[in-house]
Short mmCIF file of C-alpha atoms in Angstrom, two decimals:
data_model
loop_
_atom_site.label_atom_id
_atom_site.label_comp_id
_atom_site.label_asym_id
_atom_site.label_seq_id
_atom_site.Cartn_x
_atom_site.Cartn_y
_atom_site.Cartn_z
CA MET A 1 0.35 -0.08 0.01
CA ALA A 2 1.40 3.42 -1.11
CA SER A 3 2.89 5.47 2.24
CA ASP A 4 0.18 8.55 0.62
CA ASP A 5 -2.87 5.81 0.89
CA ILE A 6 -2.10 4.84 4.16
CA ALA A 7 -1.66 8.25 6.37
CA LEU A 8 -5.07 8.45 4.55
CA LEU A 9 -6.19 5.86 6.10
CA ALA A 10 -4.07 6.66 9.28
CA GLU A 11 -6.89 9.91 9.31
CA ALA A 12 -9.70 8.94 8.88
CA LEU A 13 -9.12 5.97 11.09
CA SER A 14 -8.98 9.38 13.87
CA LYS A 15 -12.32 10.69 13.31
CA THR A 16 -14.43 7.34 12.47
CA HIS A 17 -15.51 7.17 16.82
CA VAL A 18 -18.49 8.71 16.65
CA GLY A 19 -20.93 7.67 19.61
CA TYR A 20 -20.87 5.24 21.16
CA GLY A 21 -20.07 1.84 19.49
CA GLU A 22 -19.44 2.78 16.81
CA LEU A 23 -16.91 2.53 14.20
CA SER A 24 -17.76 4.59 10.97
CA TYR A 25 -15.59 4.66 8.11
CA LYS A 26 -18.10 6.05 6.03
CA GLY A 27 -17.93 8.34 2.71
CA GLN A 28 -13.83 8.02 3.10
CA GLY A 29 -13.46 6.75 -0.88
CA LEU A 30 -11.06 4.22 0.72
CA LYS A 31 -10.29 1.71 -1.44
CA LEU A 32 -9.11 -1.93 -0.36
CA ASP A 33 -7.73 -4.45 -1.58
CA ASN A 34 -6.06 -6.83 0.38
CA THR A 35 -4.26 -7.72 4.12
CA GLU A 36 -2.24 -4.12 4.34
CA SER A 37 -5.46 -2.24 2.60
CA VAL A 38 -7.18 -2.89 5.88
CA LYS A 39 -4.03 -3.87 8.29
CA GLU A 40 -5.07 0.02 9.95
CA LEU A 41 -8.94 -0.39 9.90
CA VAL A 42 -9.11 -4.14 11.39
CA ARG A 43 -6.92 -3.05 14.49
CA GLU A 44 -9.36 -0.12 15.47
CA ILE A 45 -11.90 -2.87 15.10
CA GLU A 46 -10.22 -5.19 17.17
CA GLU A 47 -9.20 -2.76 19.37
CA TYR A 48 -12.85 -1.02 19.58
CA GLN A 49 -14.36 -2.65 22.61
CA GLY A 50 -18.48 -2.93 22.87
CA LEU A 51 -18.54 -2.48 19.00
CA ARG A 52 -22.63 -2.32 18.79
CA ALA A 53 -22.40 -0.88 14.92
CA LEU A 54 -19.42 -1.13 12.01
CA ARG A 55 -20.17 1.78 8.84
CA LEU A 56 -17.98 0.40 6.07
CA GLU A 57 -20.43 2.19 3.56
CA GLY A 58 -19.23 4.50 -0.05
CA ASN A 59 -15.44 2.84 0.27
CA THR A 60 -14.88 -0.34 -2.57
CA VAL A 61 -13.91 -3.46 -0.46
CA GLY A 62 -12.04 -6.72 -2.15
CA VAL A 63 -12.55 -10.54 -1.23
CA GLU A 64 -8.95 -10.66 -0.01
CA ALA A 65 -9.63 -7.07 2.48
CA ALA A 66 -13.59 -8.70 3.43
CA GLN A 67 -12.06 -12.55 4.75
CA ALA A 68 -9.71 -9.42 6.67
CA ILE A 69 -12.33 -7.45 8.30
CA ALA A 70 -14.63 -10.72 8.93
CA LYS A 71 -11.61 -12.47 10.34
CA ALA A 72 -11.47 -9.08 13.30
CA LEU A 73 -14.95 -9.11 13.61
CA GLU A 74 -14.50 -12.67 15.11
CA CYS A 75 -15.04 -11.75 18.81
CA LYS A 76 -17.57 -8.74 17.82
CA ASP A 77 -20.66 -10.58 19.42
CA GLN A 78 -22.77 -7.08 20.62
CA LEU A 79 -22.62 -6.70 17.22
CA GLN A 80 -26.06 -5.06 16.16
CA SER A 81 -25.85 -2.35 12.89
CA CYS A 82 -23.99 -3.70 9.81
CA HIS A 83 -23.76 -0.68 7.29
CA TRP A 84 -22.51 -1.45 4.51
CA SER A 85 -24.37 0.48 1.52
CA ASP A 86 -21.98 1.55 -1.28
CA MET A 87 -18.62 -0.94 -0.05
CA PHE A 88 -18.42 -2.97 -3.70
CA THR A 89 -17.78 -0.36 -6.39
CA GLY A 90 -15.67 -1.34 -9.31
CA ARG A 91 -15.44 -5.11 -7.79
CA LEU A 92 -15.99 -7.14 -10.70
CA ARG A 93 -19.90 -8.90 -9.31
CA SER A 94 -18.29 -12.58 -8.96
CA GLU A 95 -15.79 -10.92 -6.10
CA ILE A 96 -18.84 -10.35 -4.36
CA PRO A 97 -21.03 -13.33 -2.53
CA THR A 98 -17.56 -14.41 -1.76
CA ALA A 99 -16.48 -11.50 0.06
CA LEU A 100 -20.60 -11.52 1.92
CA ARG A 101 -20.39 -14.74 2.92
CA SER A 102 -16.45 -13.89 4.57
CA LEU A 103 -18.65 -11.20 6.48
CA GLY A 104 -22.33 -13.17 7.23
CA SER A 105 -19.62 -15.95 8.00
CA ALA A 106 -17.35 -13.46 10.87
CA LEU A 107 -20.47 -12.43 12.59
CA MET A 108 -22.21 -16.07 12.78
CA THR A 109 -19.43 -17.02 14.57
CA ALA A 110 -19.40 -14.39 16.81
CA GLY A 111 -23.29 -15.24 17.95
CA ALA A 112 -23.62 -11.70 17.21
CA ARG A 113 -27.22 -10.37 16.88
CA LEU A 114 -28.34 -8.17 13.70
CA ARG A 115 -30.85 -5.15 14.34
CA GLU A 116 -29.78 -3.71 11.26
CA LEU A 117 -27.87 -4.54 8.47
CA ASP A 118 -27.76 -2.75 4.45
CA LEU A 119 -26.65 -3.86 2.08
CA SER A 120 -27.82 -0.53 -0.53
CA ASP A 121 -26.66 0.21 -3.71
CA ASN A 122 -24.95 -2.37 -4.01
CA ALA A 123 -25.01 -4.72 -8.01
CA PHE A 124 -24.43 -7.87 -7.31
CA GLY A 125 -27.39 -9.19 -8.57
CA PRO A 126 -29.07 -12.72 -8.01
CA ASP A 127 -25.59 -14.47 -6.25
CA GLY A 128 -25.09 -11.35 -3.65
CA ILE A 129 -28.35 -12.86 -2.35
CA LYS A 130 -27.11 -15.57 -2.42
CA GLY A 131 -24.31 -14.07 -0.87
CA ILE A 132 -26.11 -13.91 2.35
CA GLU A 133 -28.62 -16.38 2.29
CA THR A 134 -26.89 -18.45 4.95
CA LEU A 135 -26.72 -15.20 7.24
CA LEU A 136 -29.87 -14.77 6.91
CA LYS A 137 -30.90 -17.76 8.30
CA SER A 138 -28.89 -18.24 11.22
CA SER A 139 -29.46 -17.10 14.79
CA ALA A 140 -27.58 -14.34 13.51
CA CYS A 141 -30.11 -12.31 12.60
CA HIS A 142 -33.44 -13.69 14.76
CA SER A 143 -34.19 -10.53 15.95
CA LEU A 144 -32.95 -8.42 12.92
CA GLN A 145 -35.44 -5.55 13.11
CA GLU A 146 -34.85 -2.78 9.96
CA LEU A 147 -33.70 -4.95 6.16
CA ARG A 148 -32.13 -2.60 4.06
CA LEU A 149 -31.64 -3.97 -0.25
CA ASN A 150 -32.34 -0.87 -2.27
CA ASN A 151 -31.00 -0.96 -6.05
CA CYS A 152 -29.07 -3.79 -5.09
CA GLY A 153 -30.49 -5.81 -9.13
CA MET A 154 -31.93 -8.93 -6.50
CA GLY A 155 -34.46 -9.15 -9.35
CA ILE A 156 -37.20 -12.08 -9.60
CA GLY A 157 -34.54 -15.41 -9.07
CA GLY A 158 -32.72 -13.17 -5.51
CA GLY A 159 -36.54 -11.83 -4.45
CA LYS A 160 -37.21 -15.39 -3.66
CA ILE A 161 -34.19 -16.17 -2.89
CA LEU A 162 -34.91 -14.01 -0.19
CA ALA A 163 -38.76 -14.29 0.54
CA ALA A 164 -37.20 -18.15 1.43
CA ALA A 165 -34.31 -17.40 4.02
CA LEU A 166 -36.30 -15.13 5.96
CA THR A 167 -38.80 -17.00 5.75
CA GLU A 168 -36.90 -20.37 7.01
CA CYS A 169 -35.40 -17.62 9.84
CA HIS A 170 -38.80 -16.62 10.47
CA GLU A 171 -39.52 -20.32 11.42
CA GLN A 172 -36.49 -21.18 13.28
CA SER A 173 -36.13 -18.42 15.99
CA SER A 174 -40.85 -19.43 16.02
CA ALA A 175 -39.06 -22.86 16.92
CA LEU A 176 -37.59 -21.02 19.48
CA GLY A 177 -39.41 -18.47 21.15
CA ALA A 178 -38.30 -15.53 19.59
CA PRO A 179 -39.47 -14.86 16.72
CA LEU A 180 -37.91 -13.24 14.95
CA LYS A 181 -40.08 -9.56 14.34
CA LEU A 182 -38.29 -6.92 10.67
CA LYS A 183 -40.22 -3.95 10.91
CA VAL A 184 -38.18 -2.40 8.23
CA PHE A 185 -37.97 -3.50 4.72
CA GLN A 186 -36.09 -2.10 2.02
CA ALA A 187 -36.13 -3.16 -1.79
CA GLY A 188 -37.10 -0.89 -3.81
CA ARG A 189 -35.36 -0.24 -7.90
CA ASN A 190 -35.01 -4.03 -7.36
CA ARG A 191 -36.50 -5.80 -11.02
CA LEU A 192 -38.71 -8.19 -8.40
CA GLU A 193 -41.93 -7.67 -11.64
CA ASN A 194 -44.74 -10.21 -9.24
CA GLU A 195 -43.05 -13.13 -9.24
CA GLY A 196 -40.46 -11.94 -6.39
CA ALA A 197 -43.23 -9.86 -4.87
CA THR A 198 -45.54 -12.88 -4.22
CA ALA A 199 -43.11 -14.65 -3.03
CA LEU A 200 -41.66 -12.15 -0.68
CA ALA A 201 -45.29 -10.94 0.36
CA LEU A 202 -45.62 -14.95 1.56
CA ALA A 203 -43.30 -14.06 4.24
CA PHE A 204 -44.47 -10.59 5.17
CA GLN A 205 -48.00 -12.35 5.81
CA LEU A 206 -46.10 -14.44 8.46
CA MET A 207 -43.86 -12.27 10.11
CA GLY A 208 -46.91 -9.84 10.76
CA SER A 209 -44.57 -7.41 12.21
CA LEU A 210 -43.68 -4.76 9.15
CA GLU A 211 -43.66 -1.19 10.13
CA GLU A 212 -41.85 0.01 7.15
CA VAL A 213 -42.26 -1.34 3.87
CA HIS A 214 -40.91 -0.07 0.72
CA MET A 215 -40.31 -1.54 -2.97
CA PRO A 216 -40.87 1.66 -5.28
CA GLN A 217 -39.27 0.94 -9.04
CA ASN A 218 -39.90 -3.48 -9.58
CA GLY A 219 -41.86 -3.52 -12.41
CA ILE A 220 -44.66 -5.04 -9.81
CA ASN A 221 -48.22 -4.89 -11.10
CA HIS A 222 -51.81 -5.93 -10.01
CA ALA A 223 -50.75 -9.27 -9.40
CA GLY A 224 -48.56 -8.59 -7.20
CA VAL A 225 -49.65 -5.33 -6.02
CA THR A 226 -52.97 -8.13 -5.24
CA ALA A 227 -50.78 -10.48 -3.20
CA LEU A 228 -48.59 -7.88 -1.09
CA ALA A 229 -52.37 -6.10 -0.44
CA THR A 230 -53.07 -9.07 0.76
CA ALA A 231 -49.55 -9.52 3.32
CA MET A 232 -49.91 -5.76 4.23
CA GLN A 233 -54.09 -6.87 5.70
CA HIS A 234 -51.27 -9.39 7.66
CA ASN A 235 -49.64 -6.62 9.27
CA PRO A 236 -51.78 -4.82 11.30
CA HIS A 237 -48.63 -1.93 12.99
CA LEU A 238 -48.10 -1.01 9.44
CA ARG A 239 -46.78 2.85 9.19
CA ILE A 240 -45.53 3.32 5.73
CA LEU A 241 -46.46 2.05 2.85
CA ASN A 242 -43.86 2.56 -0.85
CA LEU A 243 -44.90 1.64 -3.49
CA ASN A 244 -44.06 4.04 -5.67
CA ASP A 245 -43.57 3.99 -9.70
CA ASN A 246 -45.04 0.23 -10.10
CA THR A 247 -48.01 -0.84 -12.12
CA PHE A 248 -51.21 -1.36 -9.69
CA THR A 249 -54.08 -0.48 -12.25
CA LYS A 250 -57.35 -0.92 -11.52
CA ARG A 251 -57.44 -4.36 -10.12
CA GLY A 252 -54.92 -4.32 -7.89
CA ALA A 253 -55.75 -0.43 -6.82
CA LEU A 254 -59.17 -2.02 -5.39
CA ALA A 255 -57.58 -4.70 -4.06
CA MET A 256 -55.12 -2.03 -2.18
CA ALA A 257 -58.29 -0.35 -1.03
CA GLN A 258 -59.74 -3.30 0.75
CA ALA A 259 -56.03 -3.38 2.17
CA LEU A 260 -56.64 0.34 3.50
CA ARG A 261 -59.56 -0.34 5.71
CA HIS A 262 -57.42 -2.47 7.73
CA LEU A 263 -54.63 -0.78 8.27
CA ARG A 264 -55.56 1.63 11.20
CA THR A 265 -52.04 3.39 11.92
CA VAL A 266 -50.46 3.79 8.18
CA GLN A 267 -49.20 7.04 8.43
CA VAL A 268 -47.55 7.42 5.07
CA ILE A 269 -48.98 5.90 1.83
CA ASN A 270 -47.35 6.61 -1.76
CA PHE A 271 -48.17 5.41 -4.80
CA GLY A 272 -46.91 8.20 -6.89
CA ASP A 273 -47.40 6.97 -11.11
CA CYS A 274 -48.59 3.64 -9.75
CA LEU A 275 -51.76 4.05 -13.26
CA VAL A 276 -54.35 3.57 -10.68
CA ARG A 277 -56.69 4.24 -13.31
CA SER A 278 -59.43 5.98 -12.18
CA GLU A 279 -61.45 3.17 -10.97
CA GLY A 280 -59.08 2.48 -8.03
CA ALA A 281 -58.24 6.20 -7.28
CA ILE A 282 -62.64 6.15 -6.66
CA ALA A 283 -62.44 3.29 -4.53
CA LEU A 284 -58.96 4.54 -2.67
CA SER A 285 -61.13 7.82 -2.25
CA ALA A 286 -63.61 5.52 -0.87
CA VAL A 287 -61.03 4.22 2.07
CA LEU A 288 -60.28 7.38 2.60
CA ARG A 289 -63.51 8.09 3.13
CA GLU A 290 -64.36 6.22 5.61
CA GLY A 291 -61.00 7.34 8.17
CA LEU A 292 -57.56 6.34 8.25
CA PRO A 293 -57.30 7.55 11.64
CA THR A 294 -53.63 8.79 11.26
CA LEU A 295 -52.86 9.44 7.90
CA LYS A 296 -50.65 12.24 7.45
CA VAL A 297 -48.83 12.09 4.09
CA SER A 298 -50.63 10.49 0.95
CA ARG A 299 -48.56 10.75 -2.44
CA GLY A 300 -49.90 8.60 -5.48
CA VAL A 301 -53.33 8.22 -7.01
CA CYS A 302 -51.86 10.02 -10.12
CA GLY A 303 -51.80 8.25 -13.19
CA TRP A 304 -53.36 9.75 -15.65
CA ILE A 305 -57.19 10.10 -14.30
CA THR A 306 -59.40 11.48 -16.17
CA HIS A 307 -61.37 15.72 -15.08
CA SER A 308 -64.56 12.97 -13.97
CA CYS A 309 -62.39 10.90 -12.10
CA LEU A 310 -61.04 13.64 -9.58
CA ILE A 311 -64.66 15.28 -9.51
CA CYS A 312 -65.62 12.03 -8.03
CA SER A 313 -63.21 10.98 -6.19
CA PHE A 314 -63.64 14.84 -4.09
CA LEU A 315 -66.91 14.27 -4.26
CA CYS A 316 -68.12 10.56 -3.04
CA SER A 317 -65.43 10.35 -1.21
CA GLY A 318 -66.22 13.94 0.88
CA ALA A 319 -62.18 14.08 1.94
CA LYS A 320 -60.99 17.26 2.69
CA SER A 321 -57.82 17.09 4.37
CA VAL A 322 -56.11 14.43 3.05
CA LEU A 323 -53.49 15.78 -0.81
CA TRP A 324 -53.42 12.87 -2.99
CA GLY A 325 -50.30 14.75 -4.36
CA ASP A 326 -49.52 16.28 -8.07
CA HIS A 327 -52.24 14.98 -10.15
CA GLY A 328 -50.09 16.40 -12.94
CA SER A 329 -51.59 16.60 -16.83
CA CYS A 330 -54.53 15.27 -17.24
CA SER A 331 -54.35 16.02 -20.98
CA THR A 332 -51.99 13.06 -22.60
CA GLU A 333 -52.68 9.34 -21.88
CA PRO A 334 -51.33 5.97 -22.08
CA ASP A 335 -52.80 3.81 -24.65
CA GLU A 336 -55.39 1.92 -22.36
CA GLU A 337 -56.42 -0.39 -23.96
CA GLU A 338 -52.32 -1.58 -24.99
CA ASP A 339 -52.20 -2.21 -20.92
CA GLU A 340 -55.39 -3.93 -20.60
CA GLU A 341 -54.42 -6.57 -23.58
CA VAL A 342 -51.48 -6.48 -21.81
CA GLU A 343 -52.45 -7.14 -18.00
CA ASP A 344 -55.66 -9.41 -19.38
CA GLU A 345 -53.56 -11.70 -20.94
CA GLU A 346 -50.95 -11.66 -18.17
CA ASN A 347 -54.42 -12.68 -16.42
CA GLY A 348 -55.66 -15.76 -18.67
CA LYS A 349 -52.42 -17.05 -18.20
CA GLU A 350 -52.46 -17.36 -15.09
CA MET A 351 -56.43 -18.63 -14.68
CA LYS A 352 -55.36 -21.06 -17.82
CA GLU A 353 -52.57 -22.00 -15.10
CA LYS A 354 -55.25 -22.67 -12.12
CA GLY A 355 -57.10 -24.17 -14.55
CA VAL A 356 -60.30 -21.33 -13.82
CA LYS A 357 -62.19 -20.38 -17.00
CA ASP A 358 -62.88 -16.75 -17.56
CA ASP A 359 -66.20 -15.89 -17.38
CA ARG A 360 -65.94 -12.38 -17.96
CA GLU A 361 -66.48 -12.10 -21.21
CA SER A 362 -70.05 -13.05 -19.60
CA PRO A 363 -71.59 -10.66 -18.07
CA VAL A 364 -74.66 -11.70 -15.66
CA LYS A 365 -73.85 -15.29 -14.12
CA LEU A 366 -76.09 -17.84 -14.42
CA GLU A 367 -76.49 -20.39 -11.83
CA PRO A 368 -76.15 -24.57 -13.46
CA THR A 369 -79.35 -24.96 -12.73
CA CYS A 370 -81.14 -22.02 -13.85
CA HIS A 371 -84.85 -20.99 -15.05
CA PRO A 372 -86.65 -21.73 -17.92
CA GLU A 373 -87.53 -18.03 -17.45
CA ILE A 374 -85.02 -16.63 -15.90
CA LEU A 375 -83.00 -18.05 -19.46
CA SER A 376 -85.31 -16.61 -21.79
CA PHE A 377 -85.79 -13.24 -20.90
CA LEU A 378 -81.63 -13.10 -20.52
CA SER A 379 -81.25 -13.86 -24.08
CA SER A 380 -83.96 -12.30 -24.88
CA LEU A 381 -83.88 -9.20 -22.97
CA THR A 382 -87.78 -7.59 -23.86
CA ALA A 383 -90.54 -6.15 -21.48
CA GLU A 384 -92.85 -9.27 -22.27
CA THR A 385 -89.89 -11.84 -21.50
CA LEU A 386 -89.93 -9.55 -17.81
CA LEU A 387 -93.52 -9.61 -17.23
CA LYS A 388 -93.81 -13.58 -18.51
CA LEU A 389 -91.74 -13.76 -15.10
CA GLY A 390 -94.10 -12.83 -13.07
CA ASP A 391 -94.84 -11.38 -9.43
CA ASN A 392 -91.59 -14.19 -8.46
CA ARG A 393 -89.34 -11.94 -11.24
CA THR A 394 -87.24 -10.25 -8.65
CA GLY A 395 -86.58 -13.21 -6.75
CA LEU A 396 -85.62 -15.05 -9.68
CA ILE A 397 -83.32 -12.42 -11.54
CA GLN A 398 -81.18 -11.40 -7.74
CA GLN A 399 -80.47 -15.22 -7.54
CA HIS A 400 -78.80 -15.23 -11.34
CA VAL A 401 -77.17 -12.26 -10.40
CA ASP A 402 -73.33 -11.94 -8.90
CA VAL A 403 -74.53 -9.00 -6.26
CA SER A 404 -71.00 -9.21 -5.64
CA ASP A 405 -69.29 -8.50 -8.50
CA PRO A 406 -69.76 -4.70 -9.61
CA ASP A 407 -69.71 -5.56 -13.24
CA LYS A 408 -72.27 -8.28 -13.13
CA VAL A 409 -74.33 -5.35 -11.10
CA ALA A 410 -74.30 -2.68 -13.54
CA ASP A 411 -74.50 -4.96 -16.26
CA ALA A 412 -78.12 -6.45 -15.07
CA PHE A 413 -78.92 -2.60 -13.99
CA LEU A 414 -77.85 -1.63 -17.21
CA ARG A 415 -79.89 -4.08 -19.11
CA ILE A 416 -83.14 -4.57 -17.11
CA SER A 417 -83.87 -0.31 -16.46
CA SER A 418 -83.22 -0.23 -20.67
CA LEU A 419 -86.96 -2.02 -20.99
CA TYR A 420 -88.52 1.06 -18.76
CA SER A 421 -91.41 2.87 -20.37
CA ASP A 422 -94.38 4.42 -19.13
CA ASP A 423 -96.28 1.85 -19.02
CA HIS A 424 -98.15 1.01 -16.04
CA GLU A 425 -97.42 -3.12 -15.55
CA VAL A 426 -93.41 -2.77 -17.29
CA LYS A 427 -92.60 0.01 -15.42
CA LYS A 428 -93.24 -0.84 -12.30
CA ALA A 429 -91.61 -4.72 -12.94
CA VAL A 430 -88.64 -2.72 -13.66
CA LEU A 431 -88.09 -0.62 -10.18
CA GLU A 432 -89.56 -3.45 -8.38
CA THR A 433 -86.97 -5.53 -9.78
CA ILE A 434 -84.14 -3.33 -9.80
CA ASP A 435 -84.87 -2.36 -6.51
CA ILE A 436 -84.39 -5.54 -4.89
CA LEU A 437 -81.08 -5.95 -6.90
CA LEU A 438 -79.59 -2.55 -5.91
CA LYS A 439 -80.92 -3.42 -2.34
CA LYS A 440 -79.20 -6.77 -1.92
CA ALA A 441 -75.86 -4.88 -3.93
CA PHE A 442 -75.47 -1.93 -1.73
CA SER A 443 -75.85 -4.64 1.64
CA GLY A 444 -72.63 -5.07 1.23
CA SER A 445 -69.51 -3.07 2.02
CA SER A 446 -69.36 0.88 1.39
CA LEU A 447 -65.75 -0.17 -1.31
CA GLN A 448 -68.21 -2.62 -3.17
CA THR A 449 -70.52 0.41 -3.57
CA TYR A 450 -68.46 2.68 -5.16
CA SER A 451 -66.51 0.02 -7.33
CA PHE A 452 -70.20 -0.72 -8.30
CA LEU A 453 -70.96 3.46 -8.94
CA SER A 454 -67.80 3.91 -10.89
CA THR A 455 -68.58 0.86 -13.31
CA LEU A 456 -71.92 2.22 -13.91
CA LEU A 457 -71.00 5.58 -14.54
CA VAL A 458 -67.36 4.12 -16.87
CA MET A 459 -70.52 1.77 -19.08
CA LEU A 460 -72.57 4.93 -19.77
CA GLY A 461 -69.23 6.61 -20.54
CA LEU A 462 -70.19 9.39 -17.83
CA LEU A 463 -66.30 7.82 -16.65
CA LYS A 464 -63.50 7.13 -18.03
CA GLY A 465 -62.04 3.67 -17.32
CA GLU A 466 -60.59 0.54 -19.07
CA GLY A 467 -60.11 0.55 -22.65
CA LYS A 468 -61.98 -2.86 -22.36
CA VAL A 469 -64.93 -1.54 -20.92
CA LYS A 470 -68.16 -2.35 -22.98
CA LYS A 471 -70.03 1.05 -22.97
CA VAL A 472 -73.70 1.47 -24.33
CA GLN A 473 -75.57 3.45 -25.89
CA VAL A 474 -77.06 5.71 -22.96
CA LEU A 475 -81.64 5.38 -23.15
CA PRO A 476 -83.46 7.32 -21.18
CA GLY A 477 -84.76 4.71 -18.65
CA HIS A 478 -81.07 4.36 -17.52
CA LEU A 479 -81.40 7.60 -16.49
CA LEU A 480 -84.61 8.00 -15.11
CA VAL A 481 -84.22 4.61 -13.15
CA LEU A 482 -80.52 5.95 -11.52
CA GLU A 483 -83.16 8.52 -10.41
CA HIS A 484 -85.65 6.78 -9.10
CA ALA A 485 -82.39 5.50 -7.48
CA VAL A 486 -81.20 7.65 -5.86
CA GLN A 487 -84.62 8.53 -4.07
CA GLN A 488 -84.93 5.35 -2.23
CA ASP A 489 -84.06 4.31 1.48
CA TYR A 490 -81.31 1.62 0.21
CA PHE A 491 -79.39 4.11 -1.40
CA PRO A 492 -76.56 5.62 0.12
CA GLN A 493 -76.30 8.69 1.61
CA ASP A 494 -73.84 9.72 0.95
CA HIS A 495 -74.01 8.19 -2.54
CA ALA A 496 -76.77 10.42 -3.59
CA THR A 497 -74.62 13.71 -4.75
CA LEU A 498 -72.86 12.05 -7.67
CA SER A 499 -70.06 12.81 -8.68
CA ILE A 500 -70.76 14.12 -12.93
CA ARG A 501 -71.52 17.63 -13.68
CA LEU A 502 -75.07 17.96 -16.02
CA ASP A 503 -74.11 19.06 -18.89
CA ALA A 504 -71.66 16.45 -19.00
CA ILE A 505 -74.99 13.99 -18.54
CA LEU A 506 -76.16 15.96 -21.67
CA LYS A 507 -73.65 16.30 -24.04
CA ARG A 508 -72.92 12.40 -23.91
CA THR A 509 -75.99 11.11 -23.65
CA ARG A 510 -77.76 13.02 -26.93
CA LEU A 511 -81.07 13.13 -25.47
CA ASN A 512 -83.74 15.15 -27.14
CA ILE A 513 -85.13 18.17 -25.71
CA THR A 514 -88.32 16.55 -24.49
CA PHE A 515 -85.82 14.44 -21.99
CA GLN A 516 -84.02 17.78 -20.21
CA HIS A 517 -87.41 18.37 -18.19
CA CYS A 518 -86.49 15.41 -16.30
CA LEU A 519 -82.46 15.80 -15.76
CA HIS A 520 -83.51 18.73 -14.24
CA GLN A 521 -85.47 17.60 -11.84
CA SER A 522 -84.43 15.73 -8.15
CA VAL A 523 -81.14 14.43 -7.75
CA PHE A 524 -79.98 15.08 -10.88
CA THR A 525 -80.22 19.19 -9.75
CA THR A 526 -77.35 18.26 -7.21
CA TYR A 527 -75.14 19.21 -10.54
CA LYS A 528 -75.26 22.08 -11.08
CA ASN A 529 -72.72 23.83 -10.40
#
């Protein structure tokens, strides 16, 4: 080692003691290649009694140097915090796992009980995770509370290895009566994608102790987001959830909205640049309305939300004090149809692998033994076939429409209300049927109610939704029956002021002047500015 380098190291070492129990070489830019280059550093570690934290970030450590440092750590049983981010700059990727194994082995030999492990900004890929796999499974990590692996290039394979290691650590520590209780997990910019995120979600669900989860920029779409949403419901003390710059779309956003209803201690949510779509924004706004008592900061719900949706999400939710981040410009939107095709293709593959039949093309779900008259009605939608169902029509229809599915209910509403006319019998049959159908649909959760209303508005073309949603030609019956419905006791009062302005309705429905008077009555008067 050159004399100038030794002098620099000596100077750095003179400044290393930072507070009680911490030895820091942070940001010194030292190039530590071999045993000679770390001679003084090793001496400092060996002589430091009660070493609890070691900071090596911002230097570059080779295999031989790592082995020498590891030797010095073998007697440091009080070590709790390893801040080892950004310490392999310029090293061959094949070197890093070997260096990590040496350091991890030393911690296990010492009998250390780690609380913090930070290996962020080390581009070691899946092989790097293999380098710490044994450490993560060991008793040295049974006490681990904070794990930071930002920007490590783990990929799907690394995510799966990490998930398996955390699961085994939890199982072994639980068997000893002191289960792993990881509180902070950070793994942003790791290309985990759906498979890696889903594997980690299972580990998170098992632990149930997380307070902070940061997984931005991982290429996760609705399948992985849904898995994470399910896992978060099993972590009731979660305070911070950062999934920025992943792709929720409607399905992921609905799943996450459902999860948030169970997270009563959440303080910070970051769903920025997550393409939650209009219906997802409405669902998330519904959760805000129901109340998240400790929420302080909410960023996101940005993903190309339409202006109508912003009106809808805020007016329907009644949210007054929480800001959903920077909404940006809504004038330029992505190709929603292309995006939905990719999502449908992925979903179709998943369903095919599981042997599940895709019934999204069948708007009304029928039982295998469908009543002949209801089958006739659904196949030939006319006022005559509706009346032929007789007095039991409402019972038959509600038996054969899956009210837990907002799409099915919205479709049934539109098909039945399209038959509305001035004929007394037909009008009575339509309104009675709709009343029973909606009463049952609204008996579910508030989130389900919001989903139905947003789906209905999308199908009517009054709210921009997913590209594949089939819009209907708006008929007078649709609006008149809706007007009737909002006046009924079963209709939730907090939804009565639907967030579409009167001029938008008139413009899109193309109704002639005869019906405009009807639109100005009752609920529709609330749309006036």
